[in-house]
Amino acid sequence: MRLHNLVVGALISCTSSASSHILPEPRNYNTTQNVAQRRAQAVKEAFEFAWYGYHTYAFPNDELLPVNNSFSNTRNGWGATAVDALSTAILMESQDVITTIIDYIPTINFNVSRNNAPVSLFETTIRYLGGILSAVDLLNGPYQHLTQSTNDTIALAQQAVNLASKLKFAFDTPTGIPSNDLNFEAESFDLSESTGLAVAGSLVLEWTRLSDMVYRIDFANLTQHAEEYLLHPTYHNATAQPLPGLRGTNIDLRTGDFLDVSGSWSGGDDSFYEYLIKMFVYDPVNFTSYKDAWLEAVHSSASSDIFSHPYSRPDLTFLAAWTGQDVILVSGHLACFAGGNWILGGLVLGNQTLINLGQNLTDSCAETYNATLTGIGPEAWEWETENFFENDDEEVDMFIEDNGFNITDASYNLRPEVLESLYYAYRATGDTKYQDLSWKAFRAINATCRTGSGFSSVTNVNAPHGGSFNDFQESYMFAETFKYAYLIQAEDAKVHVAKKGEEQAWVFNTEGHPFKVRSQQ
Ligand SMILES: *[C@@H]1O[C@H](CO)[C@@H](O)[C@H](O)[C@H]1NC(C)=O
Ligand SMILES: *[C@@H]1O[C@H](CO)[C@@H](O)[C@H](O)[C@H]1NC(C)=O
Ligand SMILES: *[C@@H]1O[C@H](CO)[C@@H](O)[C@H](O)[C@H]1NC(C)=O
Ligand SMILES: *[C@@H]1O[C@H](CO)[C@@H](O)[C@H](O)[C@H]1NC(C)=O
Ligand SMILES: *[C@@H]1O[C@H](CO)[C@@H](O)[C@H](O)[C@H]1NC(C)=O
Ligand SMILES: *[C@@H]1O[C@H](CO)[C@@H](O)[C@H](O)[C@H]1NC(C)=O
Ligand SMILES: *[C@@H]1O[C@H](CO)[C@@H](O)[C@H](O)[C@H]1NC(C)=O
Ligand SMILES: *[C@@H]1O[C@H](CO)[C@@H](O)[C@H](O)[C@H]1NC(C)=O
Ligand SMILES: *[C@@H]1O[C@H](CO)[C@@H](O)[C@H](O)[C@H]1NC(C)=O
Ligand SMILES: *[C@@H]1O[C@H](CO)[C@@H](O)[C@H](O)[C@H]1NC(C)=O
Ligand SMILES: *[C@@H]1O[C@H](CO)[C@@H](O)[C@H](O)[C@H]1NC(C)=O
Ligand SMILES: *[C@@H]1O[C@H](CO)[C@@H](O)[C@H](O)[C@H]1NC(C)=O
């Protein structure tokens, strides 16, 4: 049974790229720095390497194609990577990168989408609006020394207003629930197309922060009004409903009704739940109803079959998807944010049980990294809670027996969620095992995905060298993946998730951009 693993082991030891994440630390390190500081410096080195690749071959387009030194514009051509990178560059105090991006942002024309490509309200909000708002908060706050004059942050805030003002027509529906799929030229959208829970429910933090920043209530009003439909859901078929606190996924813009009862903590639904507790962090007086909705969702998830343990690895916990009252035993990298989110809820509510549950989810997601050849976790997997049906593929059966799950999508798309949850777990517990796990994961990403002028997504985390490169570098790698890998080691960064018993002064949006909470502004 173990023979195949031994063969694989021999394979690893002669391919330098798959194993270099377990090589010892470099010898010429700065001896006045402790281990964590040296790791933070190494993450910053990787960030700057990727930035200069992008700057050389792609700026100010949206993304770098690192293998072919080319570029793409999948985010409407406003320089997504530059805007997404800014808050991370500020936390790392990477001055040249910061100056370049601050000079660039005021030149963007948000009125025009390149080739009139459809604009996603959600992606534009979390990446562009979130990135700009965060830069204003950081540069007006603890990182003031990194900018030349207050004119810089005034120009940035003006661009945030310009962008949101252009986006506002999305809310002009019979319910006020915004369309996500916008034609900028005609300022139009298709009312008969439903919207989704995550895209409609992950706007309220950014638009509320913008309102508070520029003293204009209209932006917050729009999103908070739409959110009411999500907080108090109605169903097209009133006799079919998910467990209390959980939601379906597709919403009719004309009636506000949910059209289905299927959902999950993963893509399509995820950040709706994430923002319920983050709004409470933003303002614990005004958003208690959001916190109550979050608690109900977490309680249903933690006390039902959604909180699921694989048959061959009962020590692991993955969050299953649901179809009404039934569960489907599938999960994925995106859902791995939940561990950190439950830990955040435990921190702000002073509930140790929630911290423990979140740690359990986080540790299990980290185990998916441990399971593969590259040391990187897969995009999606499935499992069984009872003895799995053995098929002809002995290799797969053995993998499932050892690791508890079966890989259903082996790609790695430079995603941050596991590093993100490890960061929250470290802040809540102070347990250095989380710094070590994060460092190990980051070195695996660096060893497998670093190529040409940047980092590329890969096709197979369980093959030598990660299979092959997709030649695409997502902007969120700069906003999130590098940031969480850095912050968990960089104790002296001026912005952090607060530890147990301390007040949260910052809240990170779903793209990893930190905002000042309302009481701090
Ligand atoms: C070594 O690290 C210390 C502390 O972070 C820093 O002040 C110093 O500039 C570093 N030295 C070099 C040569 O990078
Ligand atoms: C964008 O459109 C608004 C509203 O029409 C206008 O005031 C603004 O000047 C335009 N911005 C640019 C850069 O064209
Ligand atoms: C800031 O903007 C004002 C008004 O446009 C201008 O007079 C001033 O020179 C600017 N300051 C700096 C340091 O650029
Ligand atoms: C915002 O909403 C409040 C309460 O619903 C309402 O009184 C106020 O007029 C709205 N303000 C704007 C600018 O829409
Ligand atoms: C509504 O849902 C119930 C429960 O799932 C189902 O039995 C019924 O057929 C559904 N009705 C319609 C009109 O879809
Ligand atoms: C927040 O709640 C307090 C107390 O109910 C209220 O006075 C205040 O106006 C609210 N602030 C905002 C911005 O909604
Ligand atoms: C903490 O959260 C758990 C899980 O949802 C819940 O069962 C428990 O009642 C909470 N404890 C307190 C003191 O609120
Ligand atoms: C999850 O929690 C259970 C019970 O506390 C524990 O036995 C198990 O080891 C934990 N799993 C992980 C991956 O931490
Ligand atoms: C998984 O964990 C085991 C035990 O800690 C370790 O020996 C192994 O190298 C890890 N594998 C990967 C791919 O990280
Ligand atoms: C594992 O997943 C693959 C798809 O990636 C599928 O073809 C295979 O049948 C699955 N094996 C088991 C035992 O579930
Ligand atoms: C990342 O890879 C580069 C190039 O192979 C190497 O020089 C660097 O030390 C690596 N960094 C980490 C954190 O593994
Ligand atoms: C890179 O460009 C070459 C030549 O134009 C092309 O054949 C190849 O498919 C490209 N590679 C990727 C990964 O897109």
XYZ file of C-alpha atoms and ligand atoms in Angstrom:
689
model
C 0.000 0.000 0.000
C 2.766 2.480 0.817
C 4.903 1.522 -2.148
C 3.556 4.205 -4.386
C 4.236 6.875 -1.785
C 7.840 5.705 -1.512
C 8.287 5.994 -5.261
C 6.809 9.456 -5.119
C 9.142 10.348 -2.256
C 12.152 9.395 -4.343
C 10.791 11.544 -7.139
C 10.509 14.597 -4.903
C 14.070 14.414 -3.678
C 15.491 14.754 -7.180
C 13.283 17.616 -8.398
C 14.601 20.773 -6.845
C 11.542 22.907 -7.438
C 9.059 20.587 -5.735
C 11.204 20.217 -2.632
C 13.015 23.546 -2.247
C 10.428 24.775 0.250
C 11.900 22.374 2.757
C 15.524 23.472 2.178
C 17.236 25.224 5.108
C 17.197 29.013 5.418
C 19.725 30.956 3.304
C 23.084 31.548 5.026
C 23.548 35.239 4.266
C 20.612 36.446 6.341
C 20.566 39.632 8.442
C 21.710 38.359 11.847
C 20.135 41.238 13.790
C 16.695 40.002 12.715
C 14.855 37.137 14.363
C 13.469 34.219 12.366
C 10.037 35.786 11.813
C 11.548 39.108 10.667
C 13.761 37.292 8.159
C 10.739 35.422 6.846
C 8.828 38.700 6.485
C 11.760 40.125 4.504
C 11.712 37.068 2.223
C 7.982 37.516 1.556
C 8.641 41.187 0.766
C 11.397 40.121 -1.653
C 8.911 37.857 -3.476
C 6.288 40.630 -3.567
C 8.754 43.117 -5.041
C 9.994 40.567 -7.581
C 6.404 40.041 -8.751
C 5.715 43.784 -8.729
C 8.726 44.644 -10.895
C 7.793 41.873 -13.348
C 4.314 43.364 -13.613
C 5.689 46.902 -13.814
C 8.124 45.987 -16.577
C 5.817 43.956 -18.807
C 2.216 44.801 -17.931
C 1.678 48.095 -16.050
C -0.786 49.802 -16.278
C -2.777 46.883 -17.683
C -4.665 44.625 -15.278
C -2.497 41.503 -15.000
C 0.908 40.150 -15.949
C 1.190 36.885 -17.898
C 4.492 35.919 -16.275
C 5.582 33.085 -18.568
C 5.213 35.030 -21.805
C 5.999 38.474 -20.329
C 2.689 39.686 -21.659
C -0.440 41.179 -20.110
C -4.206 40.874 -19.923
C -7.145 43.127 -18.993
C -9.771 40.976 -17.297
C -10.780 43.774 -14.842
C -11.776 46.483 -17.318
C -8.278 47.823 -17.906
C -7.940 50.137 -14.908
C -4.703 48.572 -13.658
C -6.149 46.010 -11.238
C -2.780 44.672 -10.082
C -1.472 48.169 -9.301
C -4.542 49.140 -7.265
C -4.698 45.761 -5.505
C -0.971 45.908 -4.640
C -1.017 49.318 -2.955
C -2.192 48.410 0.576
C 0.299 45.532 0.745
C 3.142 47.770 -0.474
C 2.205 50.234 2.282
C 2.237 47.589 5.031
C 5.633 46.414 3.716
C 6.794 50.054 3.470
C 7.992 49.468 -0.087
C 8.416 53.154 -0.931
C 9.131 53.087 -4.690
C 6.185 50.789 -5.355
C 3.918 53.024 -3.267
C 4.983 56.208 -5.054
C 4.425 54.676 -8.493
C 0.901 53.527 -7.628
C -0.116 56.734 -5.820
C 0.943 58.745 -8.868
C -0.954 56.391 -11.172
C -4.374 56.046 -9.495
C -5.533 59.668 -10.048
C -4.976 59.185 -13.800
C -7.468 56.288 -14.138
C -10.652 57.053 -16.081
C -13.268 54.924 -14.332
C -15.974 56.168 -16.697
C -14.792 53.921 -19.506
C -14.426 50.135 -19.470
C -11.818 48.870 -21.930
C -13.546 47.502 -25.054
C -16.799 48.181 -23.198
C -16.351 44.839 -21.415
C -19.065 44.200 -18.784
C -18.163 45.576 -15.346
C -18.647 43.397 -12.266
C -19.965 45.563 -9.417
C -18.577 43.082 -6.896
C -15.057 42.697 -8.317
C -14.781 46.445 -8.911
C -15.909 47.157 -5.360
C -13.646 44.710 -3.536
C -10.508 45.258 -5.642
C -10.549 48.853 -6.907
C -12.765 50.671 -4.417
C -11.461 48.575 -1.515
C -7.837 49.082 -2.541
C -8.193 52.851 -2.815
C -10.152 53.295 0.449
C -7.605 51.217 2.318
C -4.715 53.297 0.965
C -6.446 56.469 2.167
C -6.933 55.023 5.664
C -3.362 53.726 5.894
C -1.733 56.887 4.505
C -3.872 59.196 6.641
C -3.151 56.931 9.599
C -0.071 55.028 10.787
C 1.726 55.149 7.405
C 1.545 58.914 6.880
C 5.343 59.047 6.526
C 5.125 57.151 3.214
C 3.395 59.940 1.303
C 4.547 63.412 0.276
C 1.477 65.471 1.094
C -2.147 65.203 2.134
C -2.967 66.059 -1.478
C -2.154 62.421 -2.302
C -4.896 60.986 -0.142
C -7.348 63.681 -1.254
C -6.760 62.641 -4.875
C -7.203 58.977 -3.956
C -10.458 59.610 -2.065
C -11.709 61.651 -5.033
C -11.132 58.657 -7.299
C -13.070 56.438 -4.887
C -15.984 58.871 -5.134
C -15.677 59.024 -8.939
C -15.788 55.242 -9.188
C -18.710 54.734 -6.806
C -20.634 57.591 -8.446
C -20.278 55.856 -11.812
C -21.299 52.481 -10.312
C -24.437 53.810 -8.585
C -26.775 53.083 -11.489
C -26.440 49.374 -10.634
C -28.848 49.900 -7.716
C -31.586 51.331 -9.911
C -33.770 48.193 -9.775
C -37.341 47.706 -8.484
C -35.968 46.339 -5.186
C -32.745 48.332 -4.895
C -30.770 45.075 -4.963
C -28.018 45.909 -7.449
C -27.317 44.146 -10.716
C -23.761 42.808 -10.779
C -23.251 42.745 -14.522
C -22.998 46.307 -15.837
C -22.749 47.921 -19.235
C -20.836 51.125 -18.487
C -21.297 52.801 -21.847
C -25.105 52.501 -21.843
C -25.354 52.543 -18.013
C -27.644 49.513 -18.335
C -28.089 45.913 -17.199
C -30.477 42.996 -17.657
C -33.167 43.010 -14.969
C -34.254 39.474 -15.758
C -30.810 38.116 -14.855
C -30.693 37.080 -11.206
C -27.843 38.174 -8.958
C -25.867 36.101 -6.446
C -25.601 36.088 -2.664
C -21.865 36.824 -2.485
C -21.816 39.502 -5.167
C -24.836 41.332 -3.710
C -23.770 40.805 -0.102
C -20.130 41.925 -0.268
C -20.532 45.631 -0.995
C -21.801 47.046 2.258
C -18.434 47.302 4.030
C -16.732 49.252 1.215
C -19.666 51.546 0.467
C -20.258 52.275 4.159
C -16.569 53.058 4.676
C -16.682 55.402 1.668
C -19.725 57.224 3.063
C -18.050 57.763 6.425
C -14.819 58.875 4.763
C -16.336 61.541 2.520
C -19.386 62.446 4.656
C -21.979 61.341 2.100
C -24.701 58.990 3.339
C -25.976 57.972 -0.113
C -23.360 55.272 -0.815
C -23.955 53.489 2.502
C -27.715 53.819 2.136
C -27.800 52.013 -1.182
C -25.932 48.953 0.034
C -27.556 48.805 3.466
C -30.997 48.952 1.868
C -30.122 46.079 -0.492
C -28.649 44.104 2.403
C -32.032 44.117 4.182
C -33.328 41.590 1.619
C -30.399 39.315 2.422
C -30.774 39.709 6.190
C -34.483 38.857 5.986
C -34.657 36.377 3.111
C -37.852 35.396 1.325
C -38.033 32.377 -0.930
C -39.665 32.012 -4.312
C -40.888 28.616 -3.127
C -41.771 29.375 0.479
C -42.086 25.713 1.436
C -38.439 24.949 0.596
C -35.881 26.631 2.890
C -32.361 25.925 4.093
C -31.463 25.596 7.798
C -32.019 28.742 9.918
C -29.450 31.421 9.148
C -28.324 29.813 5.890
C -29.305 31.108 2.465
C -29.866 30.038 -1.114
C -27.675 31.572 -3.804
C -29.621 33.235 -6.648
C -31.797 36.295 -6.046
C -34.440 37.868 -8.290
C -33.667 41.590 -8.757
C -37.356 42.357 -9.349
C -38.837 40.735 -6.232
C -35.883 40.201 -3.874
C -36.859 36.510 -3.558
C -34.264 33.759 -3.374
C -34.803 31.479 -6.372
C -33.132 28.394 -4.869
C -32.073 26.871 -1.553
C -28.543 25.677 -2.452
C -25.586 27.272 -0.753
C -22.201 26.871 0.900
C -19.356 28.728 2.620
C -17.549 28.656 -0.729
C -17.512 30.647 -3.968
C -20.839 32.294 -4.834
C -21.928 32.630 -1.199
C -18.778 33.024 0.928
C -18.257 36.732 1.516
C -21.928 37.420 2.286
C -21.395 35.476 5.542
C -17.912 36.958 5.945
C -19.245 40.538 5.901
C -22.003 39.925 8.467
C -19.449 39.746 11.280
C -17.103 42.266 9.653
C -19.860 44.921 9.691
C -20.173 44.280 13.424
C -16.398 44.750 13.734
C -16.745 47.986 11.745
C -19.391 49.304 14.140
C -20.621 47.059 16.989
C -23.461 49.441 17.859
C -25.120 49.951 14.466
C -24.659 46.472 13.024
C -25.810 44.123 15.796
C -28.482 42.667 13.494
C -25.684 41.642 11.092
C -23.871 39.925 13.973
C -27.053 38.079 14.960
C -27.482 36.857 11.374
C -23.854 35.695 11.330
C -24.230 33.793 14.609
C -27.340 32.034 13.325
C -25.500 30.913 10.173
C -22.470 29.715 12.131
C -24.639 27.923 14.657
C -26.575 26.033 11.963
C -23.320 25.115 10.225
C -21.504 23.995 13.371
C -24.370 21.908 14.755
C -25.412 20.060 11.577
C -23.903 17.673 9.027
C -22.398 20.705 7.288
C -19.611 20.506 9.905
C -18.331 17.262 8.442
C -15.556 14.799 9.282
C -14.126 12.517 6.560
C -14.436 8.799 7.186
C -10.726 7.992 7.038
C -9.630 11.201 8.823
C -12.172 11.956 11.570
C -9.727 14.502 13.004
C -10.429 16.792 10.017
C -13.406 19.112 9.584
C -14.579 20.525 6.266
C -17.662 22.665 5.678
C -20.000 20.844 3.279
C -22.392 22.527 0.840
C -26.174 22.290 1.219
C -29.289 21.901 -0.911
C -31.967 22.952 1.501
C -31.695 20.565 4.449
C -29.370 18.073 2.695
C -25.599 18.273 2.437
C -23.186 17.639 -0.431
C -19.740 16.597 0.767
C -17.666 18.995 -1.312
C -15.499 21.931 -0.332
C -12.568 23.905 -1.663
C -9.842 26.472 -1.248
C -12.274 29.413 -1.318
C -14.204 28.017 1.675
C -10.985 27.988 3.708
C -11.544 31.648 4.632
C -14.215 30.402 7.057
C -11.749 29.227 9.717
C -10.291 32.724 10.018
C -13.739 34.316 9.880
C -15.072 32.156 12.735
C -11.927 32.977 14.725
C -12.525 36.701 14.122
C -16.109 36.272 15.360
C -14.825 34.428 18.433
C -12.338 37.244 19.125
C -14.838 40.095 18.892
C -17.614 38.244 20.750
C -15.262 36.821 23.369
C -16.421 33.274 22.534
C -13.595 30.717 22.895
C -15.763 27.941 21.416
C -15.937 29.837 18.134
C -12.151 30.312 18.157
C -11.694 26.572 18.688
C -14.114 25.683 15.882
C -12.335 28.137 13.576
C -8.955 26.654 14.473
C -10.287 23.215 13.639
C -11.381 24.402 10.187
C -8.064 26.219 9.690
C -5.947 23.242 10.718
C -7.939 21.001 8.372
C -7.402 23.348 5.428
C -3.690 23.411 6.256
C -3.789 19.610 6.078
C -4.863 19.813 2.429
C -1.531 21.559 1.799
C 0.308 18.838 3.629
C -1.337 16.151 1.510
C 0.105 17.053 -1.882
C 3.411 16.638 -3.682
C 4.009 20.372 -3.973
C 2.870 21.268 -0.450
C 0.063 23.434 -1.870
C -3.612 22.633 -1.351
C -5.995 21.972 -4.255
C -8.843 24.131 -5.578
C -11.640 21.632 -4.767
C -12.192 18.263 -3.087
C -14.871 15.804 -1.976
C -15.053 13.257 0.838
C -17.233 10.556 2.389
C -18.368 10.243 5.975
C -18.760 6.500 5.632
C -16.411 3.912 4.188
C -15.744 5.104 0.660
C -16.494 2.897 -2.300
C -13.126 1.656 -3.532
C -12.631 2.032 -7.264
C -9.993 0.666 -9.599
C -7.540 3.438 -8.930
C -5.395 2.260 -6.044
C -3.422 5.497 -6.015
C -6.573 7.552 -5.435
C -7.849 5.140 -2.782
C -4.564 5.406 -0.911
C -4.584 9.178 -1.111
C -8.104 9.240 0.324
C -7.204 6.821 3.085
C -4.214 8.939 4.128
C -5.713 12.388 3.680
C -9.469 11.965 4.025
C -10.424 13.646 0.757
C -10.342 13.141 -3.004
C -9.049 15.985 -5.175
C -11.657 17.047 -7.751
C -9.833 20.146 -9.062
C -6.074 20.001 -8.594
C -5.242 23.520 -9.758
C -3.810 26.287 -7.568
C -4.862 29.766 -8.573
C -2.563 31.732 -6.225
C -5.401 31.902 -3.717
C -4.958 33.374 -0.217
C -7.640 31.748 1.950
C -5.476 29.219 3.773
C -2.739 31.788 4.520
C -5.500 34.191 5.594
C -7.001 31.784 8.125
C -3.546 30.842 9.434
C -2.978 34.560 10.086
C -6.199 34.898 12.111
C -5.364 31.694 14.009
C -1.939 33.082 14.888
C -3.341 36.410 16.065
C -5.920 34.653 18.258
C -3.618 32.050 19.788
C -0.036 33.323 19.482
C 0.855 29.718 18.646
C 4.009 29.834 16.478
C 2.931 26.622 14.749
C 0.736 28.883 12.596
C 3.736 31.018 11.571
C 5.580 27.832 10.641
C 2.652 26.442 8.616
C 2.280 29.746 6.766
C 5.995 29.938 6.011
C 5.987 26.355 4.749
C 3.000 27.059 2.500
C 4.536 30.267 1.222
C 7.836 28.567 0.395
C 5.910 25.874 -1.472
C 4.067 28.550 -3.484
C 7.359 30.335 -4.156
C 9.023 27.089 -5.231
C 6.178 25.919 -7.473
C 4.510 29.017 -8.928
C 7.418 31.446 -9.308
C 8.405 31.508 -12.948
C 9.557 33.963 -15.589
C 8.731 37.487 -14.465
C 6.279 36.633 -11.673
C 4.020 33.972 -10.209
C 1.693 31.788 -12.247
C -1.277 29.644 -11.343
C -0.558 25.944 -11.881
C -2.648 23.033 -13.104
C -1.860 20.239 -10.636
C -0.645 20.663 -7.055
C -0.195 16.923 -6.768
C 2.204 16.551 -9.702
C 5.924 17.389 -9.819
C 6.437 21.133 -10.458
C 2.669 21.655 -10.065
C 1.918 20.186 -13.503
C 2.086 23.115 -15.899
C 1.678 26.892 -15.757
C -1.551 28.635 -16.761
C 0.471 31.808 -17.358
C -1.829 34.030 -15.328
C -1.074 36.113 -12.233
C -4.227 37.214 -10.414
C -4.264 40.699 -8.896
C -5.488 39.288 -5.577
C -2.141 37.604 -5.092
C -0.750 41.095 -4.396
C -3.678 42.207 -2.232
C -4.027 39.057 -0.163
C -1.621 36.163 -0.659
C 1.561 38.197 -0.130
C -0.095 40.308 2.570
C -1.213 37.469 4.838
C 2.086 35.596 4.352
C 3.874 38.810 5.405
C 1.693 39.959 8.310
C 1.800 36.646 10.170
C 5.599 37.063 10.456
C 5.755 40.869 10.717
C 4.877 41.439 14.361
C 5.896 45.120 14.155
C 3.617 46.031 11.226
C 1.462 48.992 12.297
C -1.835 47.381 11.273
C -2.992 43.984 12.490
C -6.013 41.969 13.508
C -6.117 42.703 17.272
C -5.260 39.951 19.720
C -7.618 38.442 22.285
C -9.143 41.081 24.570
C -7.908 44.046 22.492
C -10.207 46.267 20.465
C -10.224 45.826 16.692
C -9.083 49.111 15.119
C -9.013 47.746 11.554
C -11.159 45.377 9.522
C -9.910 43.680 6.355
C -12.262 43.584 3.364
C -12.663 40.314 1.456
C -9.781 41.355 -0.815
C -7.429 41.806 2.179
C -7.573 45.618 2.203
C -7.652 46.951 5.788
C -10.096 49.766 6.653
C -10.248 51.831 9.830
C -13.292 50.836 11.874
C -15.873 53.567 12.412
C -14.745 54.560 15.910
C -11.154 55.130 14.736
C -11.764 57.627 11.993
C 18.979 44.144 9.513
O 17.750 44.184 10.240
C 17.642 45.323 11.069
C 16.360 45.156 11.885
O 15.268 44.916 11.053
C 17.627 46.578 10.194
O 17.539 47.714 11.005
C 18.904 46.629 9.368
O 18.837 47.714 8.471
C 19.091 45.344 8.582
N 20.396 45.340 7.928
C 20.542 45.110 6.631
C 21.942 45.095 6.112
O 19.586 44.902 5.892
C -16.703 60.890 -15.593
O -18.079 61.188 -15.673
C -18.503 62.203 -14.759
C -20.026 62.297 -14.835
O -20.416 62.437 -16.149
C -17.798 63.492 -15.097
O -18.161 64.481 -14.165
C -16.274 63.261 -15.015
O -15.600 64.417 -15.410
C -15.862 62.105 -15.895
N -14.470 61.792 -15.632
C -13.578 61.647 -16.594
C -12.166 61.349 -16.157
O -13.863 61.709 -17.772
C -1.815 70.656 -2.680
O -2.889 71.135 -3.461
C -3.063 72.542 -3.368
C -4.354 72.913 -4.095
O -4.399 72.311 -5.340
C -1.834 73.232 -3.942
O -1.973 74.623 -3.825
C -0.596 72.795 -3.145
O 0.567 73.316 -3.749
C -0.500 71.280 -3.127
N 0.552 70.880 -2.222
C 1.524 70.027 -2.574
C 2.555 69.726 -1.520
O 1.582 69.503 -3.664
C -30.574 57.369 3.858
O -31.523 56.557 4.530
C -32.185 57.220 5.582
C -33.017 56.224 6.355
O -33.578 55.259 5.524
C -33.020 58.341 4.995
O -33.664 59.033 6.028
C -32.103 59.287 4.259
O -32.859 60.250 3.582
C -31.267 58.558 3.233
N -30.296 59.495 2.725
C -29.955 59.564 1.459
C -28.959 60.579 1.082
O -30.405 58.790 0.636
C -41.551 23.737 -3.296
O -40.659 22.989 -2.485
C -41.224 21.812 -1.940
C -40.239 21.223 -0.939
O -38.992 21.015 -1.539
C -41.563 20.868 -3.076
O -42.175 19.707 -2.565
C -42.525 21.574 -4.042
O -42.748 20.756 -5.160
C -41.972 22.920 -4.489
N -42.984 23.636 -5.258
C -42.725 24.203 -6.420
C -43.871 24.901 -7.076
O -41.633 24.162 -6.961
C -25.297 54.416 14.814
O -26.181 54.136 15.899
C -26.335 55.208 16.807
C -27.161 54.748 17.984
O -28.342 54.126 17.518
C -26.972 56.401 16.080
O -27.080 57.498 16.953
C -26.087 56.783 14.920
O -26.710 57.782 14.146
C -25.786 55.605 14.016
N -24.778 56.001 13.072
C -24.875 55.752 11.787
C -23.814 56.310 10.916
O -25.771 55.077 11.308
C -20.274 30.473 21.582
O -20.543 29.950 20.305
C -21.054 28.624 20.323
C -21.088 28.104 18.888
O -22.003 28.824 18.093
C -22.403 28.622 20.992
O -22.914 27.311 21.044
C -22.259 29.174 22.407
O -23.528 29.307 22.998
C -21.567 30.518 22.390
N -21.233 30.899 23.748
C -21.658 32.029 24.274
C -21.232 32.292 25.681
O -22.323 32.830 23.647
C -10.583 19.217 15.642
O -11.099 19.115 16.952
C -11.144 17.797 17.462
C -11.874 17.823 18.762
O -11.437 18.894 19.540
C -9.730 17.261 17.594
O -9.745 15.961 18.070
C -9.075 17.297 16.225
O -7.722 16.909 16.327
C -9.143 18.678 15.628
N -8.657 18.614 14.254
C -7.704 19.408 13.795
C -7.320 19.228 12.361
O -7.182 20.246 14.492
C 3.221 16.436 5.813
O 3.470 16.282 7.204
C 4.416 15.259 7.500
C 4.472 15.106 9.011
O 4.623 16.361 9.624
C 5.760 15.636 6.898
O 6.690 14.618 7.152
C 5.586 15.813 5.393
O 6.796 16.283 4.839
C 4.495 16.799 5.076
N 4.285 16.857 3.632
C 4.187 17.992 2.947
C 3.966 17.870 1.476
O 4.281 19.081 3.479
C -11.792 11.239 -7.307
O -12.017 12.375 -8.128
C -11.840 12.118 -9.510
C -12.046 13.420 -10.255
O -10.987 14.270 -9.954
C -12.826 11.072 -9.973
O -12.586 10.775 -11.331
C -12.669 9.816 -9.131
O -13.678 8.901 -9.478
C -12.767 10.127 -7.658
N -12.468 8.927 -6.909
C -13.156 8.535 -5.839
C -12.709 7.273 -5.174
O -14.081 9.194 -5.385
C 11.772 32.156 -3.561
O 12.414 31.714 -4.738
C 13.542 32.487 -5.071
C 14.028 32.050 -6.452
O 14.096 30.670 -6.525
C 14.592 32.308 -3.982
O 15.722 33.092 -4.293
C 13.985 32.782 -2.659
O 14.890 32.540 -1.591
C 12.696 32.046 -2.373
N 12.032 32.617 -1.215
C 11.400 31.867 -0.320
C 10.685 32.579 0.774
O 11.363 30.649 -0.380
C 3.333 31.887 -24.924
O 3.489 32.349 -26.263
C 3.747 31.302 -27.159
C 4.088 31.913 -28.477
O 3.293 33.031 -28.758
C 2.545 30.402 -27.253
O 2.774 29.346 -28.161
C 2.296 29.805 -25.887
O 1.110 29.059 -25.910
C 2.182 30.902 -24.861
N 2.181 30.270 -23.567
C 1.212 30.414 -22.737
C 1.352 29.655 -21.462
O 0.232 31.111 -22.959
